[in-house]
PDB file of C-alpha atoms in Angstrom:
ATOM      1  CA  MET A   1      13.174   8.985   4.649  1.00 97.00           C
ATOM      2  CA  ILE A   2       8.904   7.049   4.610  1.00 98.00           C
ATOM      3  CA  PHE A   3       6.539   8.126   2.089  1.00 98.00           C
ATOM      4  CA  LEU A   4       2.271   7.511   3.610  1.00 98.00           C
ATOM      5  CA  PRO A   5       0.414   8.163   0.398  1.00 97.00           C
ATOM      6  CA  VAL A   6      -3.410   7.168   1.113  1.00 95.00           C
ATOM      7  CA  GLY A   7      -5.109   8.443  -1.966  1.00 85.00           C
ATOM      8  CA  THR A   8      -7.056  11.350  -3.057  1.00 84.00           C
ATOM      9  CA  GLN A   9      -9.973  10.601  -3.337  1.00 85.00           C
ATOM     10  CA  PHE A  10     -10.657   9.675   0.945  1.00 86.00           C
ATOM     11  CA  GLY A  11      -8.444   9.814   3.241  1.00 88.00           C
ATOM     12  CA  PHE A  12      -7.356   6.739   5.445  1.00 96.00           C
ATOM     13  CA  ASP A  13      -7.515   8.743   9.780  1.00 96.00           C
ATOM     14  CA  ARG A  14      -7.030   5.504  11.053  1.00 96.00           C
ATOM     15  CA  LEU A  15      -3.388   5.027   8.743  1.00 97.00           C
ATOM     16  CA  VAL A  16      -2.659   8.840   8.895  1.00 97.00           C
ATOM     17  CA  LYS A  17      -3.050   8.911  12.950  1.00 97.00           C
ATOM     18  CA  ALA A  18      -1.551   5.216  13.732  1.00 97.00           C
ATOM     19  CA  VAL A  19       1.395   6.138  12.362  1.00 98.00           C
ATOM     20  CA  ASP A  20       1.419   9.078  13.812  1.00 98.00           C
ATOM     21  CA  GLU A  21       1.032   7.994  17.185  1.00 97.00           C
ATOM     22  CA  ALA A  22       3.865   5.556  15.602  1.00 97.00           C
ATOM     23  CA  ILE A  23       6.779   9.410  15.264  1.00 98.00           C
ATOM     24  CA  ILE A  24       5.231   9.986  18.289  1.00 97.00           C
ATOM     25  CA  LYS A  25       6.262   6.590  20.146  1.00 96.00           C
ATOM     26  CA  LYS A  26       9.284   6.932  18.076  1.00 96.00           C
ATOM     27  CA  ILE A  27       9.109   3.456  16.767  1.00 95.00           C
ATOM     28  CA  ILE A  28       9.682   5.174  13.717  1.00 96.00           C
ATOM     29  CA  GLU A  29      12.825   7.313  13.702  1.00 95.00           C
ATOM     30  CA  ASP A  30      13.201   8.670   9.364  1.00 96.00           C
ATOM     31  CA  GLU A  31      11.231  11.315   8.550  1.00 97.00           C
ATOM     32  CA  VAL A  32       7.675  10.850   7.146  1.00 98.00           C
ATOM     33  CA  PHE A  33       6.287  12.649   4.463  1.00 98.00           C
ATOM     34  CA  ALA A  34       2.476  11.771   3.970  1.00 97.00           C
ATOM     35  CA  GLN A  35       0.387  13.337   1.205  1.00 97.00           C
ATOM     36  CA  ILE A  36      -3.291  12.535   3.797  1.00 96.00           C
ATOM     37  CA  GLY A  37      -5.698  12.881   1.364  1.00 94.00           C
ATOM     38  CA  PRO A  38     -10.057  14.370   2.868  1.00 93.00           C
ATOM     39  CA  GLY A  39      -9.154  13.021   6.004  1.00 92.00           C
ATOM     40  CA  ASP A  40      -9.959  14.728   9.132  1.00 94.00           C
ATOM     41  CA  TYR A  41      -6.891  13.667  11.043  1.00 96.00           C
ATOM     42  CA  LYS A  42      -4.212  15.443  11.203  1.00 96.00           C
ATOM     43  CA  PRO A  43      -0.580  14.586  12.365  1.00 97.00           C
ATOM     44  CA  VAL A  44       0.930  16.596  14.140  1.00 97.00           C
ATOM     45  CA  ALA A  45       4.684  15.056  13.923  1.00 98.00           C
ATOM     46  CA  MET A  46       5.281  14.904  10.322  1.00 98.00           C
ATOM     47  CA  LYS A  47       5.261  16.826   7.751  1.00 97.00           C
ATOM     48  CA  TYR A  48       2.168  16.282   5.283  1.00 97.00           C
ATOM     49  CA  VAL A  49       0.547  18.148   2.405  1.00 96.00           C
ATOM     50  CA  VAL A  50      -3.713  17.108   1.242  1.00 96.00           C
ATOM     51  CA  ASN A  51      -3.116  15.897  -2.292  1.00 94.00           C
ATOM     52  CA  LEU A  52       0.485  16.076  -4.827  1.00 94.00           C
ATOM     53  CA  GLY A  53       0.804  16.864  -7.742  1.00 93.00           C
ATOM     54  CA  LYS A  54       1.651  13.712 -10.057  1.00 94.00           C
ATOM     55  CA  GLU A  55       4.924  14.988 -11.006  1.00 96.00           C
ATOM     56  CA  GLU A  56       5.648  16.165  -6.925  1.00 96.00           C
ATOM     57  CA  PHE A  57       3.778  12.372  -5.704  1.00 96.00           C
ATOM     58  CA  ASP A  58       6.557  10.161  -8.488  1.00 96.00           C
ATOM     59  CA  ARG A  59       9.726  12.601  -7.281  1.00 97.00           C
ATOM     60  CA  VAL A  60       9.074  11.391  -3.582  1.00 97.00           C
ATOM     61  CA  PHE A  61       8.235   7.822  -4.313  1.00 96.00           C
ATOM     62  CA  GLN A  62      11.019   7.461  -6.443  1.00 96.00           C
ATOM     63  CA  SER A  63      13.341   8.973  -3.487  1.00 97.00           C
ATOM     64  CA  CYS A  64      11.566   7.885  -0.232  1.00 97.00           C
ATOM     65  CA  ASN A  65      13.734   4.638   1.289  1.00 96.00           C
ATOM     66  CA  ALA A  66      10.165   2.833   1.873  1.00 98.00           C
ATOM     67  CA  ILE A  67       6.238   3.837   1.307  1.00 98.00           C
ATOM     68  CA  ILE A  68       3.822   2.945   4.108  1.00 98.00           C
ATOM     69  CA  SER A  69       0.738   2.647   2.408  1.00 97.00           C
ATOM     70  CA  HIS A  70      -3.329   1.437   1.983  1.00 96.00           C
ATOM     71  CA  ALA A  71      -3.886  -1.963  -0.120  1.00 96.00           C
ATOM     72  CA  GLY A  72      -4.709  -0.409  -2.920  1.00 94.00           C
ATOM     73  CA  MET A  73      -3.424  -1.564  -6.499  1.00 94.00           C
ATOM     74  CA  GLY A  74      -2.016   1.539  -7.766  1.00 94.00           C
ATOM     75  CA  ASN A  75       1.117   2.111  -4.783  1.00 95.00           C
ATOM     76  CA  ILE A  76       1.642  -1.753  -4.693  1.00 96.00           C
ATOM     77  CA  ALA A  77       2.207  -1.877  -8.473  1.00 95.00           C
ATOM     78  CA  LEU A  78       4.896   1.347  -8.153  1.00 95.00           C
ATOM     79  CA  ALA A  79       6.634  -0.379  -5.236  1.00 96.00           C
ATOM     80  CA  ILE A  80       7.141  -3.510  -6.379  1.00 96.00           C
ATOM     81  CA  LYS A  81       8.383  -1.747  -9.626  1.00 94.00           C
ATOM     82  CA  ALA A  82      10.865   0.407  -7.490  1.00 95.00           C
ATOM     83  CA  GLN A  83      11.254  -1.901  -5.404  1.00 95.00           C
ATOM     84  CA  LYS A  84      10.710  -0.621  -2.085  1.00 96.00           C
ATOM     85  CA  PRO A  85       9.771  -1.641   0.632  1.00 98.00           C
ATOM     86  CA  LEU A  86       5.863  -1.261   1.179  1.00 98.00           C
ATOM     87  CA  LEU A  87       3.895  -1.608   4.256  1.00 98.00           C
ATOM     88  CA  VAL A  88       0.027  -1.596   3.682  1.00 98.00           C
ATOM     89  CA  LEU A  89      -2.934  -1.865   6.617  1.00 97.00           C
ATOM     90  CA  PRO A  90      -5.661  -2.827   4.309  1.00 97.00           C
ATOM     91  CA  ARG A  91      -8.941  -0.231   4.458  1.00 95.00           C
ATOM     92  CA  LEU A  92     -11.983  -2.331   6.281  1.00 92.00           C
ATOM     93  CA  ARG A  93     -15.067  -1.649   5.655  1.00 90.00           C
ATOM     94  CA  LYS A  94     -16.203  -1.934   8.465  1.00 92.00           C
ATOM     95  CA  TYR A  95     -15.188   1.530   9.349  1.00 88.00           C
ATOM     96  CA  GLY A  96     -16.507   2.883   7.061  1.00 84.00           C
ATOM     97  CA  GLU A  97     -13.662   2.843   4.531  1.00 87.00           C
ATOM     98  CA  VAL A  98     -14.684   1.295   1.216  1.00 86.00           C
ATOM     99  CA  VAL A  99     -17.458  -1.280   0.618  1.00 87.00           C
ATOM    100  CA  ASN A 100     -15.983  -4.582   0.548  1.00 91.00           C
ATOM    101  CA  ASN A 101     -13.102  -5.489   2.308  1.00 92.00           C
ATOM    102  CA  HIS A 102     -10.850  -5.785  -2.023  1.00 93.00           C
ATOM    103  CA  GLN A 103      -7.811  -4.845   0.278  1.00 96.00           C
ATOM    104  CA  VAL A 104      -7.177  -7.126   2.562  1.00 96.00           C
ATOM    105  CA  ASP A 105      -7.288  -9.893  -0.619  1.00 96.00           C
ATOM    106  CA  THR A 106      -5.687  -7.544  -2.393  1.00 96.00           C
ATOM    107  CA  ALA A 107      -2.476  -6.920   0.756  1.00 97.00           C
ATOM    108  CA  ARG A 108      -3.155 -11.270   1.862  1.00 97.00           C
ATOM    109  CA  LYS A 109      -2.418 -12.464  -1.920  1.00 96.00           C
ATOM    110  CA  PHE A 110       0.797  -9.375  -2.588  1.00 96.00           C
ATOM    111  CA  GLU A 111       2.510 -10.509   1.124  1.00 97.00           C
ATOM    112  CA  GLU A 112       2.382 -14.388   0.197  1.00 96.00           C
ATOM    113  CA  MET A 113       4.136 -13.231  -2.471  1.00 95.00           C
ATOM    114  CA  GLY A 114       6.960 -11.868  -0.541  1.00 96.00           C
ATOM    115  CA  HIS A 115       6.675  -8.496  -2.792  1.00 97.00           C
ATOM    116  CA  ILE A 116       4.213  -6.210   0.159  1.00 98.00           C
ATOM    117  CA  LEU A 117       4.787  -6.145   4.128  1.00 98.00           C
ATOM    118  CA  ALA A 118       0.579  -6.544   5.420  1.00 98.00           C
ATOM    119  CA  ALA A 119      -0.978  -5.051   9.213  1.00 98.00           C
ATOM    120  CA  TYR A 120      -4.445  -5.431   9.714  1.00 96.00           C
ATOM    121  CA  ASP A 121      -5.239  -3.557  12.439  1.00 95.00           C
ATOM    122  CA  GLU A 122      -2.865  -1.174  13.983  1.00 94.00           C
ATOM    123  CA  ASN A 123      -1.041  -3.407  16.881  1.00 93.00           C
ATOM    124  CA  GLU A 124      -0.438  -5.349  14.044  1.00 96.00           C
ATOM    125  CA  LEU A 125       0.722  -1.848  12.150  1.00 96.00           C
ATOM    126  CA  ILE A 126       3.530  -0.752  14.517  1.00 93.00           C
ATOM    127  CA  GLU A 127       5.946  -4.688  15.572  1.00 92.00           C
ATOM    128  CA  LYS A 128       5.852  -4.796  11.259  1.00 96.00           C
ATOM    129  CA  ILE A 129       6.746  -0.991  11.246  1.00 95.00           C
ATOM    130  CA  LYS A 130      10.079  -2.471  12.759  1.00 92.00           C
ATOM    131  CA  LEU A 131      10.300  -4.936   9.948  1.00 94.00           C
ATOM    132  CA  LEU A 132      10.531  -2.025   6.817  1.00 94.00           C
ATOM    133  CA  LYS A 133      13.834  -1.034   7.519  1.00 90.00           C
ATOM    134  CA  THR A 134      15.085  -4.836   6.543  1.00 94.00           C
ATOM    135  CA  PHE A 135      12.478  -5.675   4.439  1.00 95.00           C
ATOM    136  CA  VAL A 136      13.501  -6.605   0.989  1.00 94.00           C
ATOM    137  CA  PRO A 137      10.590  -7.038  -1.656  1.00 95.00           C
ATOM    138  CA  LYS A 138      10.248  -9.938  -4.625  1.00 93.00           C
ATOM    139  CA  PRO A 139      11.135  -8.310  -7.715  1.00 88.00           C
ATOM    140  CA  ARG A 140       7.272  -9.397  -9.653  1.00 85.00           C
ATOM    141  CA  ILE A 141       8.244 -11.805 -12.622  1.00 82.00           C
ATOM    142  CA  PRO A 142       5.918 -11.689 -14.656  1.00 79.00           C
ATOM    143  CA  ASN A 143       4.649 -14.593 -16.465  1.00 81.00           C
ATOM    144  CA  ARG A 144       3.876 -13.609 -19.797  1.00 87.00           C
ATOM    145  CA  GLN A 145       2.680 -17.052 -21.629  1.00 87.00           C
ATOM    146  CA  GLY A 146       0.607 -18.481 -18.829  1.00 84.00           C
ATOM    147  CA  VAL A 147      -1.263 -15.272 -19.453  1.00 85.00           C
ATOM    148  CA  ILE A 148      -1.216 -16.194 -23.576  1.00 90.00           C
ATOM    149  CA  ASP A 149      -2.069 -19.596 -22.305  1.00 88.00           C
ATOM    150  CA  ARG A 150      -4.770 -19.507 -20.175  1.00 88.00           C
ATOM    151  CA  ILE A 151      -6.442 -16.146 -22.500  1.00 90.00           C
ATOM    152  CA  ALA A 152      -5.658 -18.762 -25.627  1.00 88.00           C
ATOM    153  CA  ALA A 153      -7.680 -22.002 -23.130  1.00 88.00           C
ATOM    154  CA  PHE A 154     -10.523 -19.318 -22.749  1.00 90.00           C
ATOM    155  CA  LEU A 155     -11.126 -18.732 -26.143  1.00 89.00           C
ATOM    156  CA  ASN A 156     -11.100 -21.997 -27.164  1.00 88.00           C
ATOM    157  CA  SER A 157     -13.396 -23.134 -24.055  1.00 88.00           C
ATOM    158  CA  LEU A 158     -15.944 -20.129 -26.438  1.00 85.00           C
ATOM    159  CA  GLU A 159     -15.296 -21.587 -30.104  1.00 80.00           C
ATOM    160  CA  ASN A 160     -16.412 -25.125 -28.729  1.00 77.00           C
ATOM    161  CA  LYS A 161     -19.650 -23.862 -26.879  1.00 74.00           C
ATOM    162  CA  GLN A 162     -21.006 -22.708 -30.582  1.00 66.00           C
TER     163      GLN A 162
END
């Protein structure tokens, strides 16, 4: 089963519609369950709810084989932690989906590191959906010492300015 969570504060009709159409065209043959938020588009080819409570969200997230989502840090962090294949389509400012294109930068960075698949428009989404079944996300290896060293260097620079 593929889980399609798009958040609870805003709908993401562009993504929900693209996934629905991919099911209709048999590009996606797996069952898809969506949490669509308060969007206007209502899927015809997949089961969906507007919102899920945290416990139900966690249950669906853990039981799915893959995730398709917006490029929000919450879903990216959850997928990396659970080592679930994740395909993201960033929300874009030009469609009024966000106030800036920060999700594009987020998607690019995590894609470069091999943690996720990213598509930057609906046509590319279709191509990347085909890769989702075989995609194995690269595990995240925390660099705690690197963070500690950067914080220490910053604090030392402040101390030297006094």
